[in-house]
Amino acid sequence: MIRMMNELTIMGEPRRQRILNLVWDRELSAGEIANDLSDISFGAVSQHLGILVEGGLISVRREGRSRIYRANRGEMGPLEAYLTAFWDRKLDRLKEQAEKLEKKKKMEKKDE
Amino acid sequence: MNKIVSIKEFQKTEKGTFTIEMSRFIEASPTTIWQIFSNKATLAEFMECEIEGDLEIGAAIKFIWREFEGDKDKCSGINGGHIVNMIPGTLLSFTWGDENPARGLPWGSTLVEFKIEAERNGSRVTIIHYDLPSEEEAHNHTGGWTMFLEKNTVSWTN
């Protein structure tokens, strides 16, 4: 039986969206990805990683005994999957940046 | 613990274009968020790219993405358009497209809004991306996204 799977189908699964966000602009090992998705088994994480690699959304390379993953940003599409992952990642980034800046401002105010 | 709330929508509008909307609660004041949006260096840090252009209504803006290939730093794409609106503490909006239309969105053809609202002890930041073409329209204009879809279709035998 021939089975077809496109990017939209691949990206319809929230765990795979999360994995894509995690490896959007950095390389992570399978173990590091599994640590973030601690509510599912390592086997389930491996399965999701396999689907993302097969779909061309992420690439994998070996480093010693580890497998290292990274998003294939140039291959992203269609639009919804690409932009959803893109803006989601930016909101994560903003949260980190703004909360750090807020803490710094509060510390400075305290010192005055 | 700071709870992260995310709302994501992908809606078709009456004119046949699509909108993506998503938001986060951030434990920082609207003033702090605006400080990031209204300064070129901090906006670039947030967007994780280089920014070319002035942050003024009507000014052209370019988001330049760079990637390392081995030890070489190369430009991997340029997005942008012009600044549409800047309301301190409330809204930054700009048009958005790809400098290379073969990649999908013509230059400045869509609209992006970063909205800030005060909420509890912080802010809710919402990103709304309007005027996104349907798969069919994208294909008619550029062949872009449909091309990607076909290119990335995976087939295997069970």
mmCIF file of C-alpha atoms in Angstrom:
data_model
loop_
_atom_site.group_PDB
_atom_site.id
_atom_site.type_symbol
_atom_site.label_atom_id
_atom_site.label_comp_id
_atom_site.label_asym_id
_atom_site.label_seq_id
_atom_site.Cartn_x
_atom_site.Cartn_y
_atom_site.Cartn_z
ATOM 1 C CA MET A 1 0.000 0.000 0.000
ATOM 2 C CA ILE A 2 1.353 3.436 -0.880
ATOM 3 C CA ARG A 3 0.767 5.977 1.859
ATOM 4 C CA MET A 4 1.129 9.719 1.301
ATOM 5 C CA MET A 5 1.928 12.196 4.031
ATOM 6 C CA ASN A 6 2.357 15.880 3.400
ATOM 7 C CA GLU A 7 3.769 18.595 5.622
ATOM 8 C CA LEU A 8 0.362 19.753 6.742
ATOM 9 C CA THR A 9 -0.425 16.265 8.046
ATOM 10 C CA ILE A 10 2.981 16.037 9.637
ATOM 11 C CA MET A 11 2.621 19.422 11.339
ATOM 12 C CA GLY A 12 -0.958 18.744 12.496
ATOM 13 C CA GLU A 13 0.430 16.842 15.494
ATOM 14 C CA PRO A 14 1.223 19.145 18.474
ATOM 15 C CA ARG A 15 4.268 17.104 19.627
ATOM 16 C CA ARG A 16 5.826 17.428 16.192
ATOM 17 C CA GLN A 17 5.112 21.192 16.213
ATOM 18 C CA ARG A 18 6.894 21.365 19.577
ATOM 19 C CA ILE A 19 9.891 19.410 18.259
ATOM 20 C CA LEU A 20 10.113 21.701 15.241
ATOM 21 C CA ASN A 21 10.092 24.745 17.534
ATOM 22 C CA LEU A 22 12.810 23.233 19.719
ATOM 23 C CA VAL A 23 15.171 22.610 16.803
ATOM 24 C CA TRP A 24 14.157 25.716 14.839
ATOM 25 C CA ASP A 25 17.431 27.588 15.329
ATOM 26 C CA ARG A 26 19.654 25.203 17.273
ATOM 27 C CA GLU A 27 20.794 21.618 17.147
ATOM 28 C CA LEU A 28 19.575 19.210 19.807
ATOM 29 C CA SER A 29 20.178 15.537 20.477
ATOM 30 C CA ALA A 30 17.304 13.049 20.652
ATOM 31 C CA GLY A 31 17.869 12.862 24.430
ATOM 32 C CA GLU A 32 17.568 16.628 24.873
ATOM 33 C CA ILE A 33 14.361 16.675 22.832
ATOM 34 C CA ALA A 34 12.967 13.766 24.860
ATOM 35 C CA ASN A 35 13.760 15.641 28.106
ATOM 36 C CA ASP A 36 11.563 18.519 26.963
ATOM 37 C CA LEU A 37 8.720 16.184 25.991
ATOM 38 C CA SER A 38 8.892 14.321 29.296
ATOM 39 C CA ASP A 39 5.220 13.320 29.308
ATOM 40 C CA ILE A 40 5.681 10.877 26.413
ATOM 41 C CA SER A 41 8.042 7.913 26.054
ATOM 42 C CA PHE A 42 11.419 8.077 24.337
ATOM 43 C CA GLY A 43 10.025 5.615 21.771
ATOM 44 C CA ALA A 44 7.176 7.998 20.902
ATOM 45 C CA VAL A 45 9.648 10.895 20.565
ATOM 46 C CA SER A 46 11.803 8.756 18.230
ATOM 47 C CA GLN A 47 8.757 7.987 16.123
ATOM 48 C CA HIS A 48 7.885 11.699 15.775
ATOM 49 C CA LEU A 49 11.514 12.505 14.913
ATOM 50 C CA GLY A 50 11.457 9.791 12.238
ATOM 51 C CA ILE A 51 8.333 11.265 10.627
ATOM 52 C CA LEU A 52 9.794 14.798 10.649
ATOM 53 C CA VAL A 53 13.049 13.558 9.079
ATOM 54 C CA GLU A 54 11.160 11.526 6.447
ATOM 55 C CA GLY A 55 9.063 14.594 5.645
ATOM 56 C CA GLY A 56 12.197 16.670 5.115
ATOM 57 C CA LEU A 57 11.225 19.126 7.869
ATOM 58 C CA ILE A 58 14.248 18.351 10.030
ATOM 59 C CA SER A 59 17.623 16.818 9.302
ATOM 60 C CA VAL A 60 19.737 14.498 11.400
ATOM 61 C CA ARG A 61 23.461 13.876 11.707
ATOM 62 C CA ARG A 62 25.508 11.535 13.867
ATOM 63 C CA GLU A 63 27.953 12.811 16.462
ATOM 64 C CA GLY A 64 29.644 9.946 18.287
ATOM 65 C CA ARG A 65 26.817 7.845 19.663
ATOM 66 C CA SER A 66 24.257 10.681 19.487
ATOM 67 C CA ARG A 67 21.867 11.712 16.766
ATOM 68 C CA ILE A 68 21.655 15.485 16.407
ATOM 69 C CA TYR A 69 18.558 17.177 14.910
ATOM 70 C CA ARG A 70 17.938 20.574 13.329
ATOM 71 C CA ALA A 71 15.049 22.163 11.379
ATOM 72 C CA ASN A 72 15.412 22.389 7.600
ATOM 73 C CA ARG A 73 14.189 25.983 7.534
ATOM 74 C CA GLY A 74 14.745 26.392 3.813
ATOM 75 C CA GLU A 75 12.392 23.487 3.112
ATOM 76 C CA MET A 76 9.503 24.673 5.270
ATOM 77 C CA GLY A 77 6.021 24.800 3.895
ATOM 78 C CA PRO A 78 3.211 24.909 3.328
ATOM 79 C CA LEU A 79 2.384 28.311 4.663
ATOM 80 C CA GLU A 80 0.408 27.438 7.775
ATOM 81 C CA ALA A 81 2.937 24.969 9.187
ATOM 82 C CA TYR A 82 5.826 27.260 8.387
ATOM 83 C CA LEU A 83 4.359 30.457 9.854
ATOM 84 C CA THR A 84 2.746 28.798 12.872
ATOM 85 C CA ALA A 85 6.091 27.312 13.900
ATOM 86 C CA PHE A 86 7.866 30.575 13.057
ATOM 87 C CA TRP A 87 5.664 32.941 15.120
ATOM 88 C CA ASP A 88 5.317 30.433 17.963
ATOM 89 C CA ARG A 89 9.087 30.362 18.259
ATOM 90 C CA LYS A 90 9.225 34.171 18.189
ATOM 91 C CA LEU A 91 6.679 34.421 21.046
ATOM 92 C CA ASP A 92 8.804 32.018 23.113
ATOM 93 C CA ARG A 93 11.790 34.204 22.391
ATOM 94 C CA LEU A 94 9.934 37.430 23.302
ATOM 95 C CA LYS A 95 8.733 35.956 26.591
ATOM 96 C CA GLU A 96 12.275 35.045 27.576
ATOM 97 C CA GLN A 97 13.695 38.420 26.496
ATOM 98 C CA ALA A 98 10.946 40.588 28.049
ATOM 99 C CA GLU A 99 10.870 38.764 31.399
ATOM 100 C CA LYS A 100 14.657 39.078 31.658
ATOM 101 C CA LEU A 101 14.466 42.801 30.900
ATOM 102 C CA GLU A 102 11.621 43.301 33.412
ATOM 103 C CA LYS A 103 13.656 41.594 36.165
ATOM 104 C CA LYS A 104 16.668 43.754 35.326
ATOM 105 C CA LYS A 105 14.544 46.929 35.532
ATOM 106 C CA LYS A 106 13.103 45.871 38.905
ATOM 107 C CA MET A 107 16.589 45.154 40.277
ATOM 108 C CA GLU A 108 17.818 48.556 39.111
ATOM 109 C CA LYS A 109 14.833 50.265 40.721
ATOM 110 C CA LYS A 110 15.525 48.423 44.000
ATOM 111 C CA ASP A 111 19.154 49.557 43.991
ATOM 112 C CA GLU A 112 18.196 53.219 43.604
ATOM 113 C CA MET B 1 4.904 29.241 38.236
ATOM 114 C CA ASN B 2 4.277 31.376 35.231
ATOM 115 C CA LYS B 3 1.679 29.659 33.057
ATOM 116 C CA ILE B 4 2.139 29.949 29.308
ATOM 117 C CA VAL B 5 -1.109 30.326 27.397
ATOM 118 C CA SER B 6 -1.126 29.938 23.654
ATOM 119 C CA ILE B 7 -4.070 30.387 21.337
ATOM 120 C CA LYS B 8 -3.577 29.487 17.718
ATOM 121 C CA GLU B 9 -6.002 29.973 14.901
ATOM 122 C CA PHE B 10 -5.835 29.510 11.171
ATOM 123 C CA GLN B 11 -8.989 31.064 9.750
ATOM 124 C CA LYS B 12 -10.270 31.659 6.258
ATOM 125 C CA THR B 13 -11.667 35.182 5.794
ATOM 126 C CA GLU B 14 -14.486 36.323 3.488
ATOM 127 C CA LYS B 15 -12.024 37.505 0.869
ATOM 128 C CA GLY B 16 -10.455 34.064 0.718
ATOM 129 C CA THR B 17 -7.245 34.917 2.540
ATOM 130 C CA PHE B 18 -6.115 33.401 5.796
ATOM 131 C CA THR B 19 -5.194 34.770 9.211
ATOM 132 C CA ILE B 20 -2.922 33.197 11.807
ATOM 133 C CA GLU B 21 -3.376 34.426 15.385
ATOM 134 C CA MET B 22 -1.450 33.377 18.445
ATOM 135 C CA SER B 23 -0.741 34.878 21.852
ATOM 136 C CA ARG B 24 1.274 34.466 25.046
ATOM 137 C CA PHE B 25 1.020 35.822 28.555
ATOM 138 C CA ILE B 26 4.315 37.486 29.441
ATOM 139 C CA GLU B 27 5.294 38.512 32.937
ATOM 140 C CA ALA B 28 6.477 41.973 31.903
ATOM 141 C CA SER B 29 4.695 45.309 31.645
ATOM 142 C CA PRO B 30 3.405 46.674 28.313
ATOM 143 C CA THR B 31 6.106 49.384 28.691
ATOM 144 C CA THR B 32 8.840 46.740 28.760
ATOM 145 C CA ILE B 33 7.385 44.890 25.756
ATOM 146 C CA TRP B 34 7.156 48.181 23.863
ATOM 147 C CA GLN B 35 10.765 48.943 24.765
ATOM 148 C CA ILE B 36 11.713 45.761 22.849
ATOM 149 C CA PHE B 37 9.452 46.483 19.850
ATOM 150 C CA SER B 38 10.435 50.126 19.458
ATOM 151 C CA ASN B 39 14.206 49.725 19.512
ATOM 152 C CA LYS B 40 15.978 48.311 16.465
ATOM 153 C CA ALA B 41 18.603 46.378 18.441
ATOM 154 C CA THR B 42 16.121 44.696 20.812
ATOM 155 C CA LEU B 43 13.616 44.053 18.005
ATOM 156 C CA ALA B 44 16.430 42.352 16.074
ATOM 157 C CA GLU B 45 17.274 40.290 19.166
ATOM 158 C CA PHE B 46 13.618 39.235 19.446
ATOM 159 C CA MET B 47 13.282 38.404 15.738
ATOM 160 C CA GLU B 48 16.710 36.722 15.736
ATOM 161 C CA CYS B 49 17.848 38.482 12.587
ATOM 162 C CA GLU B 50 19.394 41.708 11.323
ATOM 163 C CA ILE B 51 17.062 44.654 10.743
ATOM 164 C CA GLU B 52 17.536 47.277 8.065
ATOM 165 C CA GLY B 53 15.444 50.460 8.013
ATOM 166 C CA ASP B 54 14.069 52.932 10.539
ATOM 167 C CA LEU B 55 11.317 52.122 13.010
ATOM 168 C CA GLU B 56 8.965 54.865 11.812
ATOM 169 C CA ILE B 57 5.494 54.732 10.289
ATOM 170 C CA GLY B 58 5.831 54.437 6.507
ATOM 171 C CA ALA B 59 9.517 53.464 6.572
ATOM 172 C CA ALA B 60 10.755 50.411 4.662
ATOM 173 C CA ILE B 61 11.892 47.543 6.862
ATOM 174 C CA LYS B 62 13.943 44.454 6.063
ATOM 175 C CA PHE B 63 14.430 41.389 8.261
ATOM 176 C CA ILE B 64 17.650 39.730 7.121
ATOM 177 C CA TRP B 65 18.203 36.116 8.150
ATOM 178 C CA ARG B 66 21.682 34.677 8.422
ATOM 179 C CA GLU B 67 22.823 31.122 8.827
ATOM 180 C CA PHE B 68 26.172 29.484 9.398
ATOM 181 C CA GLU B 69 27.200 26.927 6.841
ATOM 182 C CA GLY B 70 30.309 25.346 8.298
ATOM 183 C CA ASP B 71 32.159 28.434 9.498
ATOM 184 C CA LYS B 72 30.681 30.693 6.791
ATOM 185 C CA ASP B 73 27.975 33.215 7.630
ATOM 186 C CA LYS B 74 25.500 33.542 4.757
ATOM 187 C CA CYS B 75 22.212 35.356 4.132
ATOM 188 C CA SER B 76 19.432 32.764 4.014
ATOM 189 C CA GLY B 77 16.563 35.107 3.147
ATOM 190 C CA ILE B 78 15.087 38.588 3.463
ATOM 191 C CA ASN B 79 11.524 39.358 4.587
ATOM 192 C CA GLY B 80 9.743 42.656 5.014
ATOM 193 C CA GLY B 81 7.783 45.570 3.600
ATOM 194 C CA HIS B 82 7.064 48.817 5.468
ATOM 195 C CA ILE B 83 5.958 49.940 8.928
ATOM 196 C CA VAL B 84 2.183 50.514 8.960
ATOM 197 C CA ASN B 85 1.526 51.593 12.533
ATOM 198 C CA MET B 86 3.291 52.219 15.824
ATOM 199 C CA ILE B 87 1.194 52.980 18.906
ATOM 200 C CA PRO B 88 3.429 53.081 22.002
ATOM 201 C CA GLY B 89 2.600 50.313 24.458
ATOM 202 C CA THR B 90 -0.136 48.937 22.208
ATOM 203 C CA LEU B 91 0.702 48.066 18.600
ATOM 204 C CA LEU B 92 3.464 47.574 16.056
ATOM 205 C CA SER B 93 2.343 46.572 12.568
ATOM 206 C CA PHE B 94 4.194 46.135 9.302
ATOM 207 C CA THR B 95 3.733 44.519 5.913
ATOM 208 C CA TRP B 96 5.552 41.275 5.241
ATOM 209 C CA GLY B 97 6.670 39.309 2.223
ATOM 210 C CA ASP B 98 9.704 37.549 0.853
ATOM 211 C CA GLU B 99 12.319 39.312 -1.232
ATOM 212 C CA ASN B 100 12.383 36.198 -3.384
ATOM 213 C CA PRO B 101 8.697 35.763 -4.417
ATOM 214 C CA ALA B 102 9.411 32.224 -5.612
ATOM 215 C CA ARG B 103 9.546 31.318 -1.915
ATOM 216 C CA GLY B 104 5.904 32.194 -1.402
ATOM 217 C CA LEU B 105 4.767 35.653 -0.346
ATOM 218 C CA PRO B 106 5.312 38.700 -2.579
ATOM 219 C CA TRP B 107 7.179 41.592 -0.910
ATOM 220 C CA GLY B 108 4.949 43.479 1.545
ATOM 221 C CA SER B 109 1.848 41.528 0.491
ATOM 222 C CA THR B 110 0.686 40.452 3.981
ATOM 223 C CA LEU B 111 0.217 42.329 7.270
ATOM 224 C CA VAL B 112 1.704 41.419 10.654
ATOM 225 C CA GLU B 113 0.502 42.950 13.936
ATOM 226 C CA PHE B 114 2.191 42.691 17.336
ATOM 227 C CA LYS B 115 -0.484 43.703 19.862
ATOM 228 C CA ILE B 116 0.186 44.370 23.539
ATOM 229 C CA GLU B 117 -2.529 44.358 26.240
ATOM 230 C CA ALA B 118 -2.078 44.706 29.986
ATOM 231 C CA GLU B 119 -3.145 41.501 31.763
ATOM 232 C CA ARG B 120 -2.891 40.626 35.470
ATOM 233 C CA ASN B 121 0.721 41.299 36.539
ATOM 234 C CA GLY B 122 2.020 41.425 32.975
ATOM 235 C CA SER B 123 0.981 41.608 29.345
ATOM 236 C CA ARG B 124 -0.664 39.541 26.690
ATOM 237 C CA VAL B 125 1.156 39.753 23.388
ATOM 238 C CA THR B 126 -0.754 38.655 20.303
ATOM 239 C CA ILE B 127 0.782 38.138 16.892
ATOM 240 C CA ILE B 128 -1.707 38.298 14.023
ATOM 241 C CA HIS B 129 -0.602 37.592 10.454
ATOM 242 C CA TYR B 130 -3.283 38.719 7.942
ATOM 243 C CA ASP B 131 -3.825 38.357 4.180
ATOM 244 C CA LEU B 132 -2.122 35.015 3.760
ATOM 245 C CA PRO B 133 -2.960 33.479 0.395
ATOM 246 C CA SER B 134 -4.698 30.139 0.108
ATOM 247 C CA GLU B 135 -2.686 27.231 -1.241
ATOM 248 C CA GLU B 136 -4.464 27.676 -4.576
ATOM 249 C CA GLU B 137 -3.696 31.411 -4.804
ATOM 250 C CA ALA B 138 -0.092 30.865 -3.794
ATOM 251 C CA HIS B 139 0.173 28.374 -6.614
ATOM 252 C CA ASN B 140 -1.384 30.819 -9.114
ATOM 253 C CA HIS B 141 0.959 33.617 -8.091
ATOM 254 C CA THR B 142 4.221 31.846 -7.604
ATOM 255 C CA GLY B 143 3.908 28.085 -7.559
ATOM 256 C CA GLY B 144 5.705 28.536 -4.241
ATOM 257 C CA TRP B 145 3.952 26.762 -1.438
ATOM 258 C CA THR B 146 2.356 24.140 -3.644
ATOM 259 C CA MET B 147 5.789 23.443 -5.001
ATOM 260 C CA PHE B 148 7.075 22.970 -1.461
ATOM 261 C CA LEU B 149 4.150 20.716 -0.657
ATOM 262 C CA GLU B 150 4.832 18.503 -3.661
ATOM 263 C CA LYS B 151 8.549 18.534 -3.016
ATOM 264 C CA ASN B 152 8.088 17.442 0.564
ATOM 265 C CA THR B 153 5.449 14.804 -0.022
ATOM 266 C CA VAL B 154 6.711 11.538 1.370
ATOM 267 C CA SER B 155 5.707 8.181 -0.001
ATOM 268 C CA TRP B 156 6.681 4.774 1.237
ATOM 269 C CA THR B 157 5.515 1.212 0.971
ATOM 270 C CA ASN B 158 4.133 -0.661 3.964
#
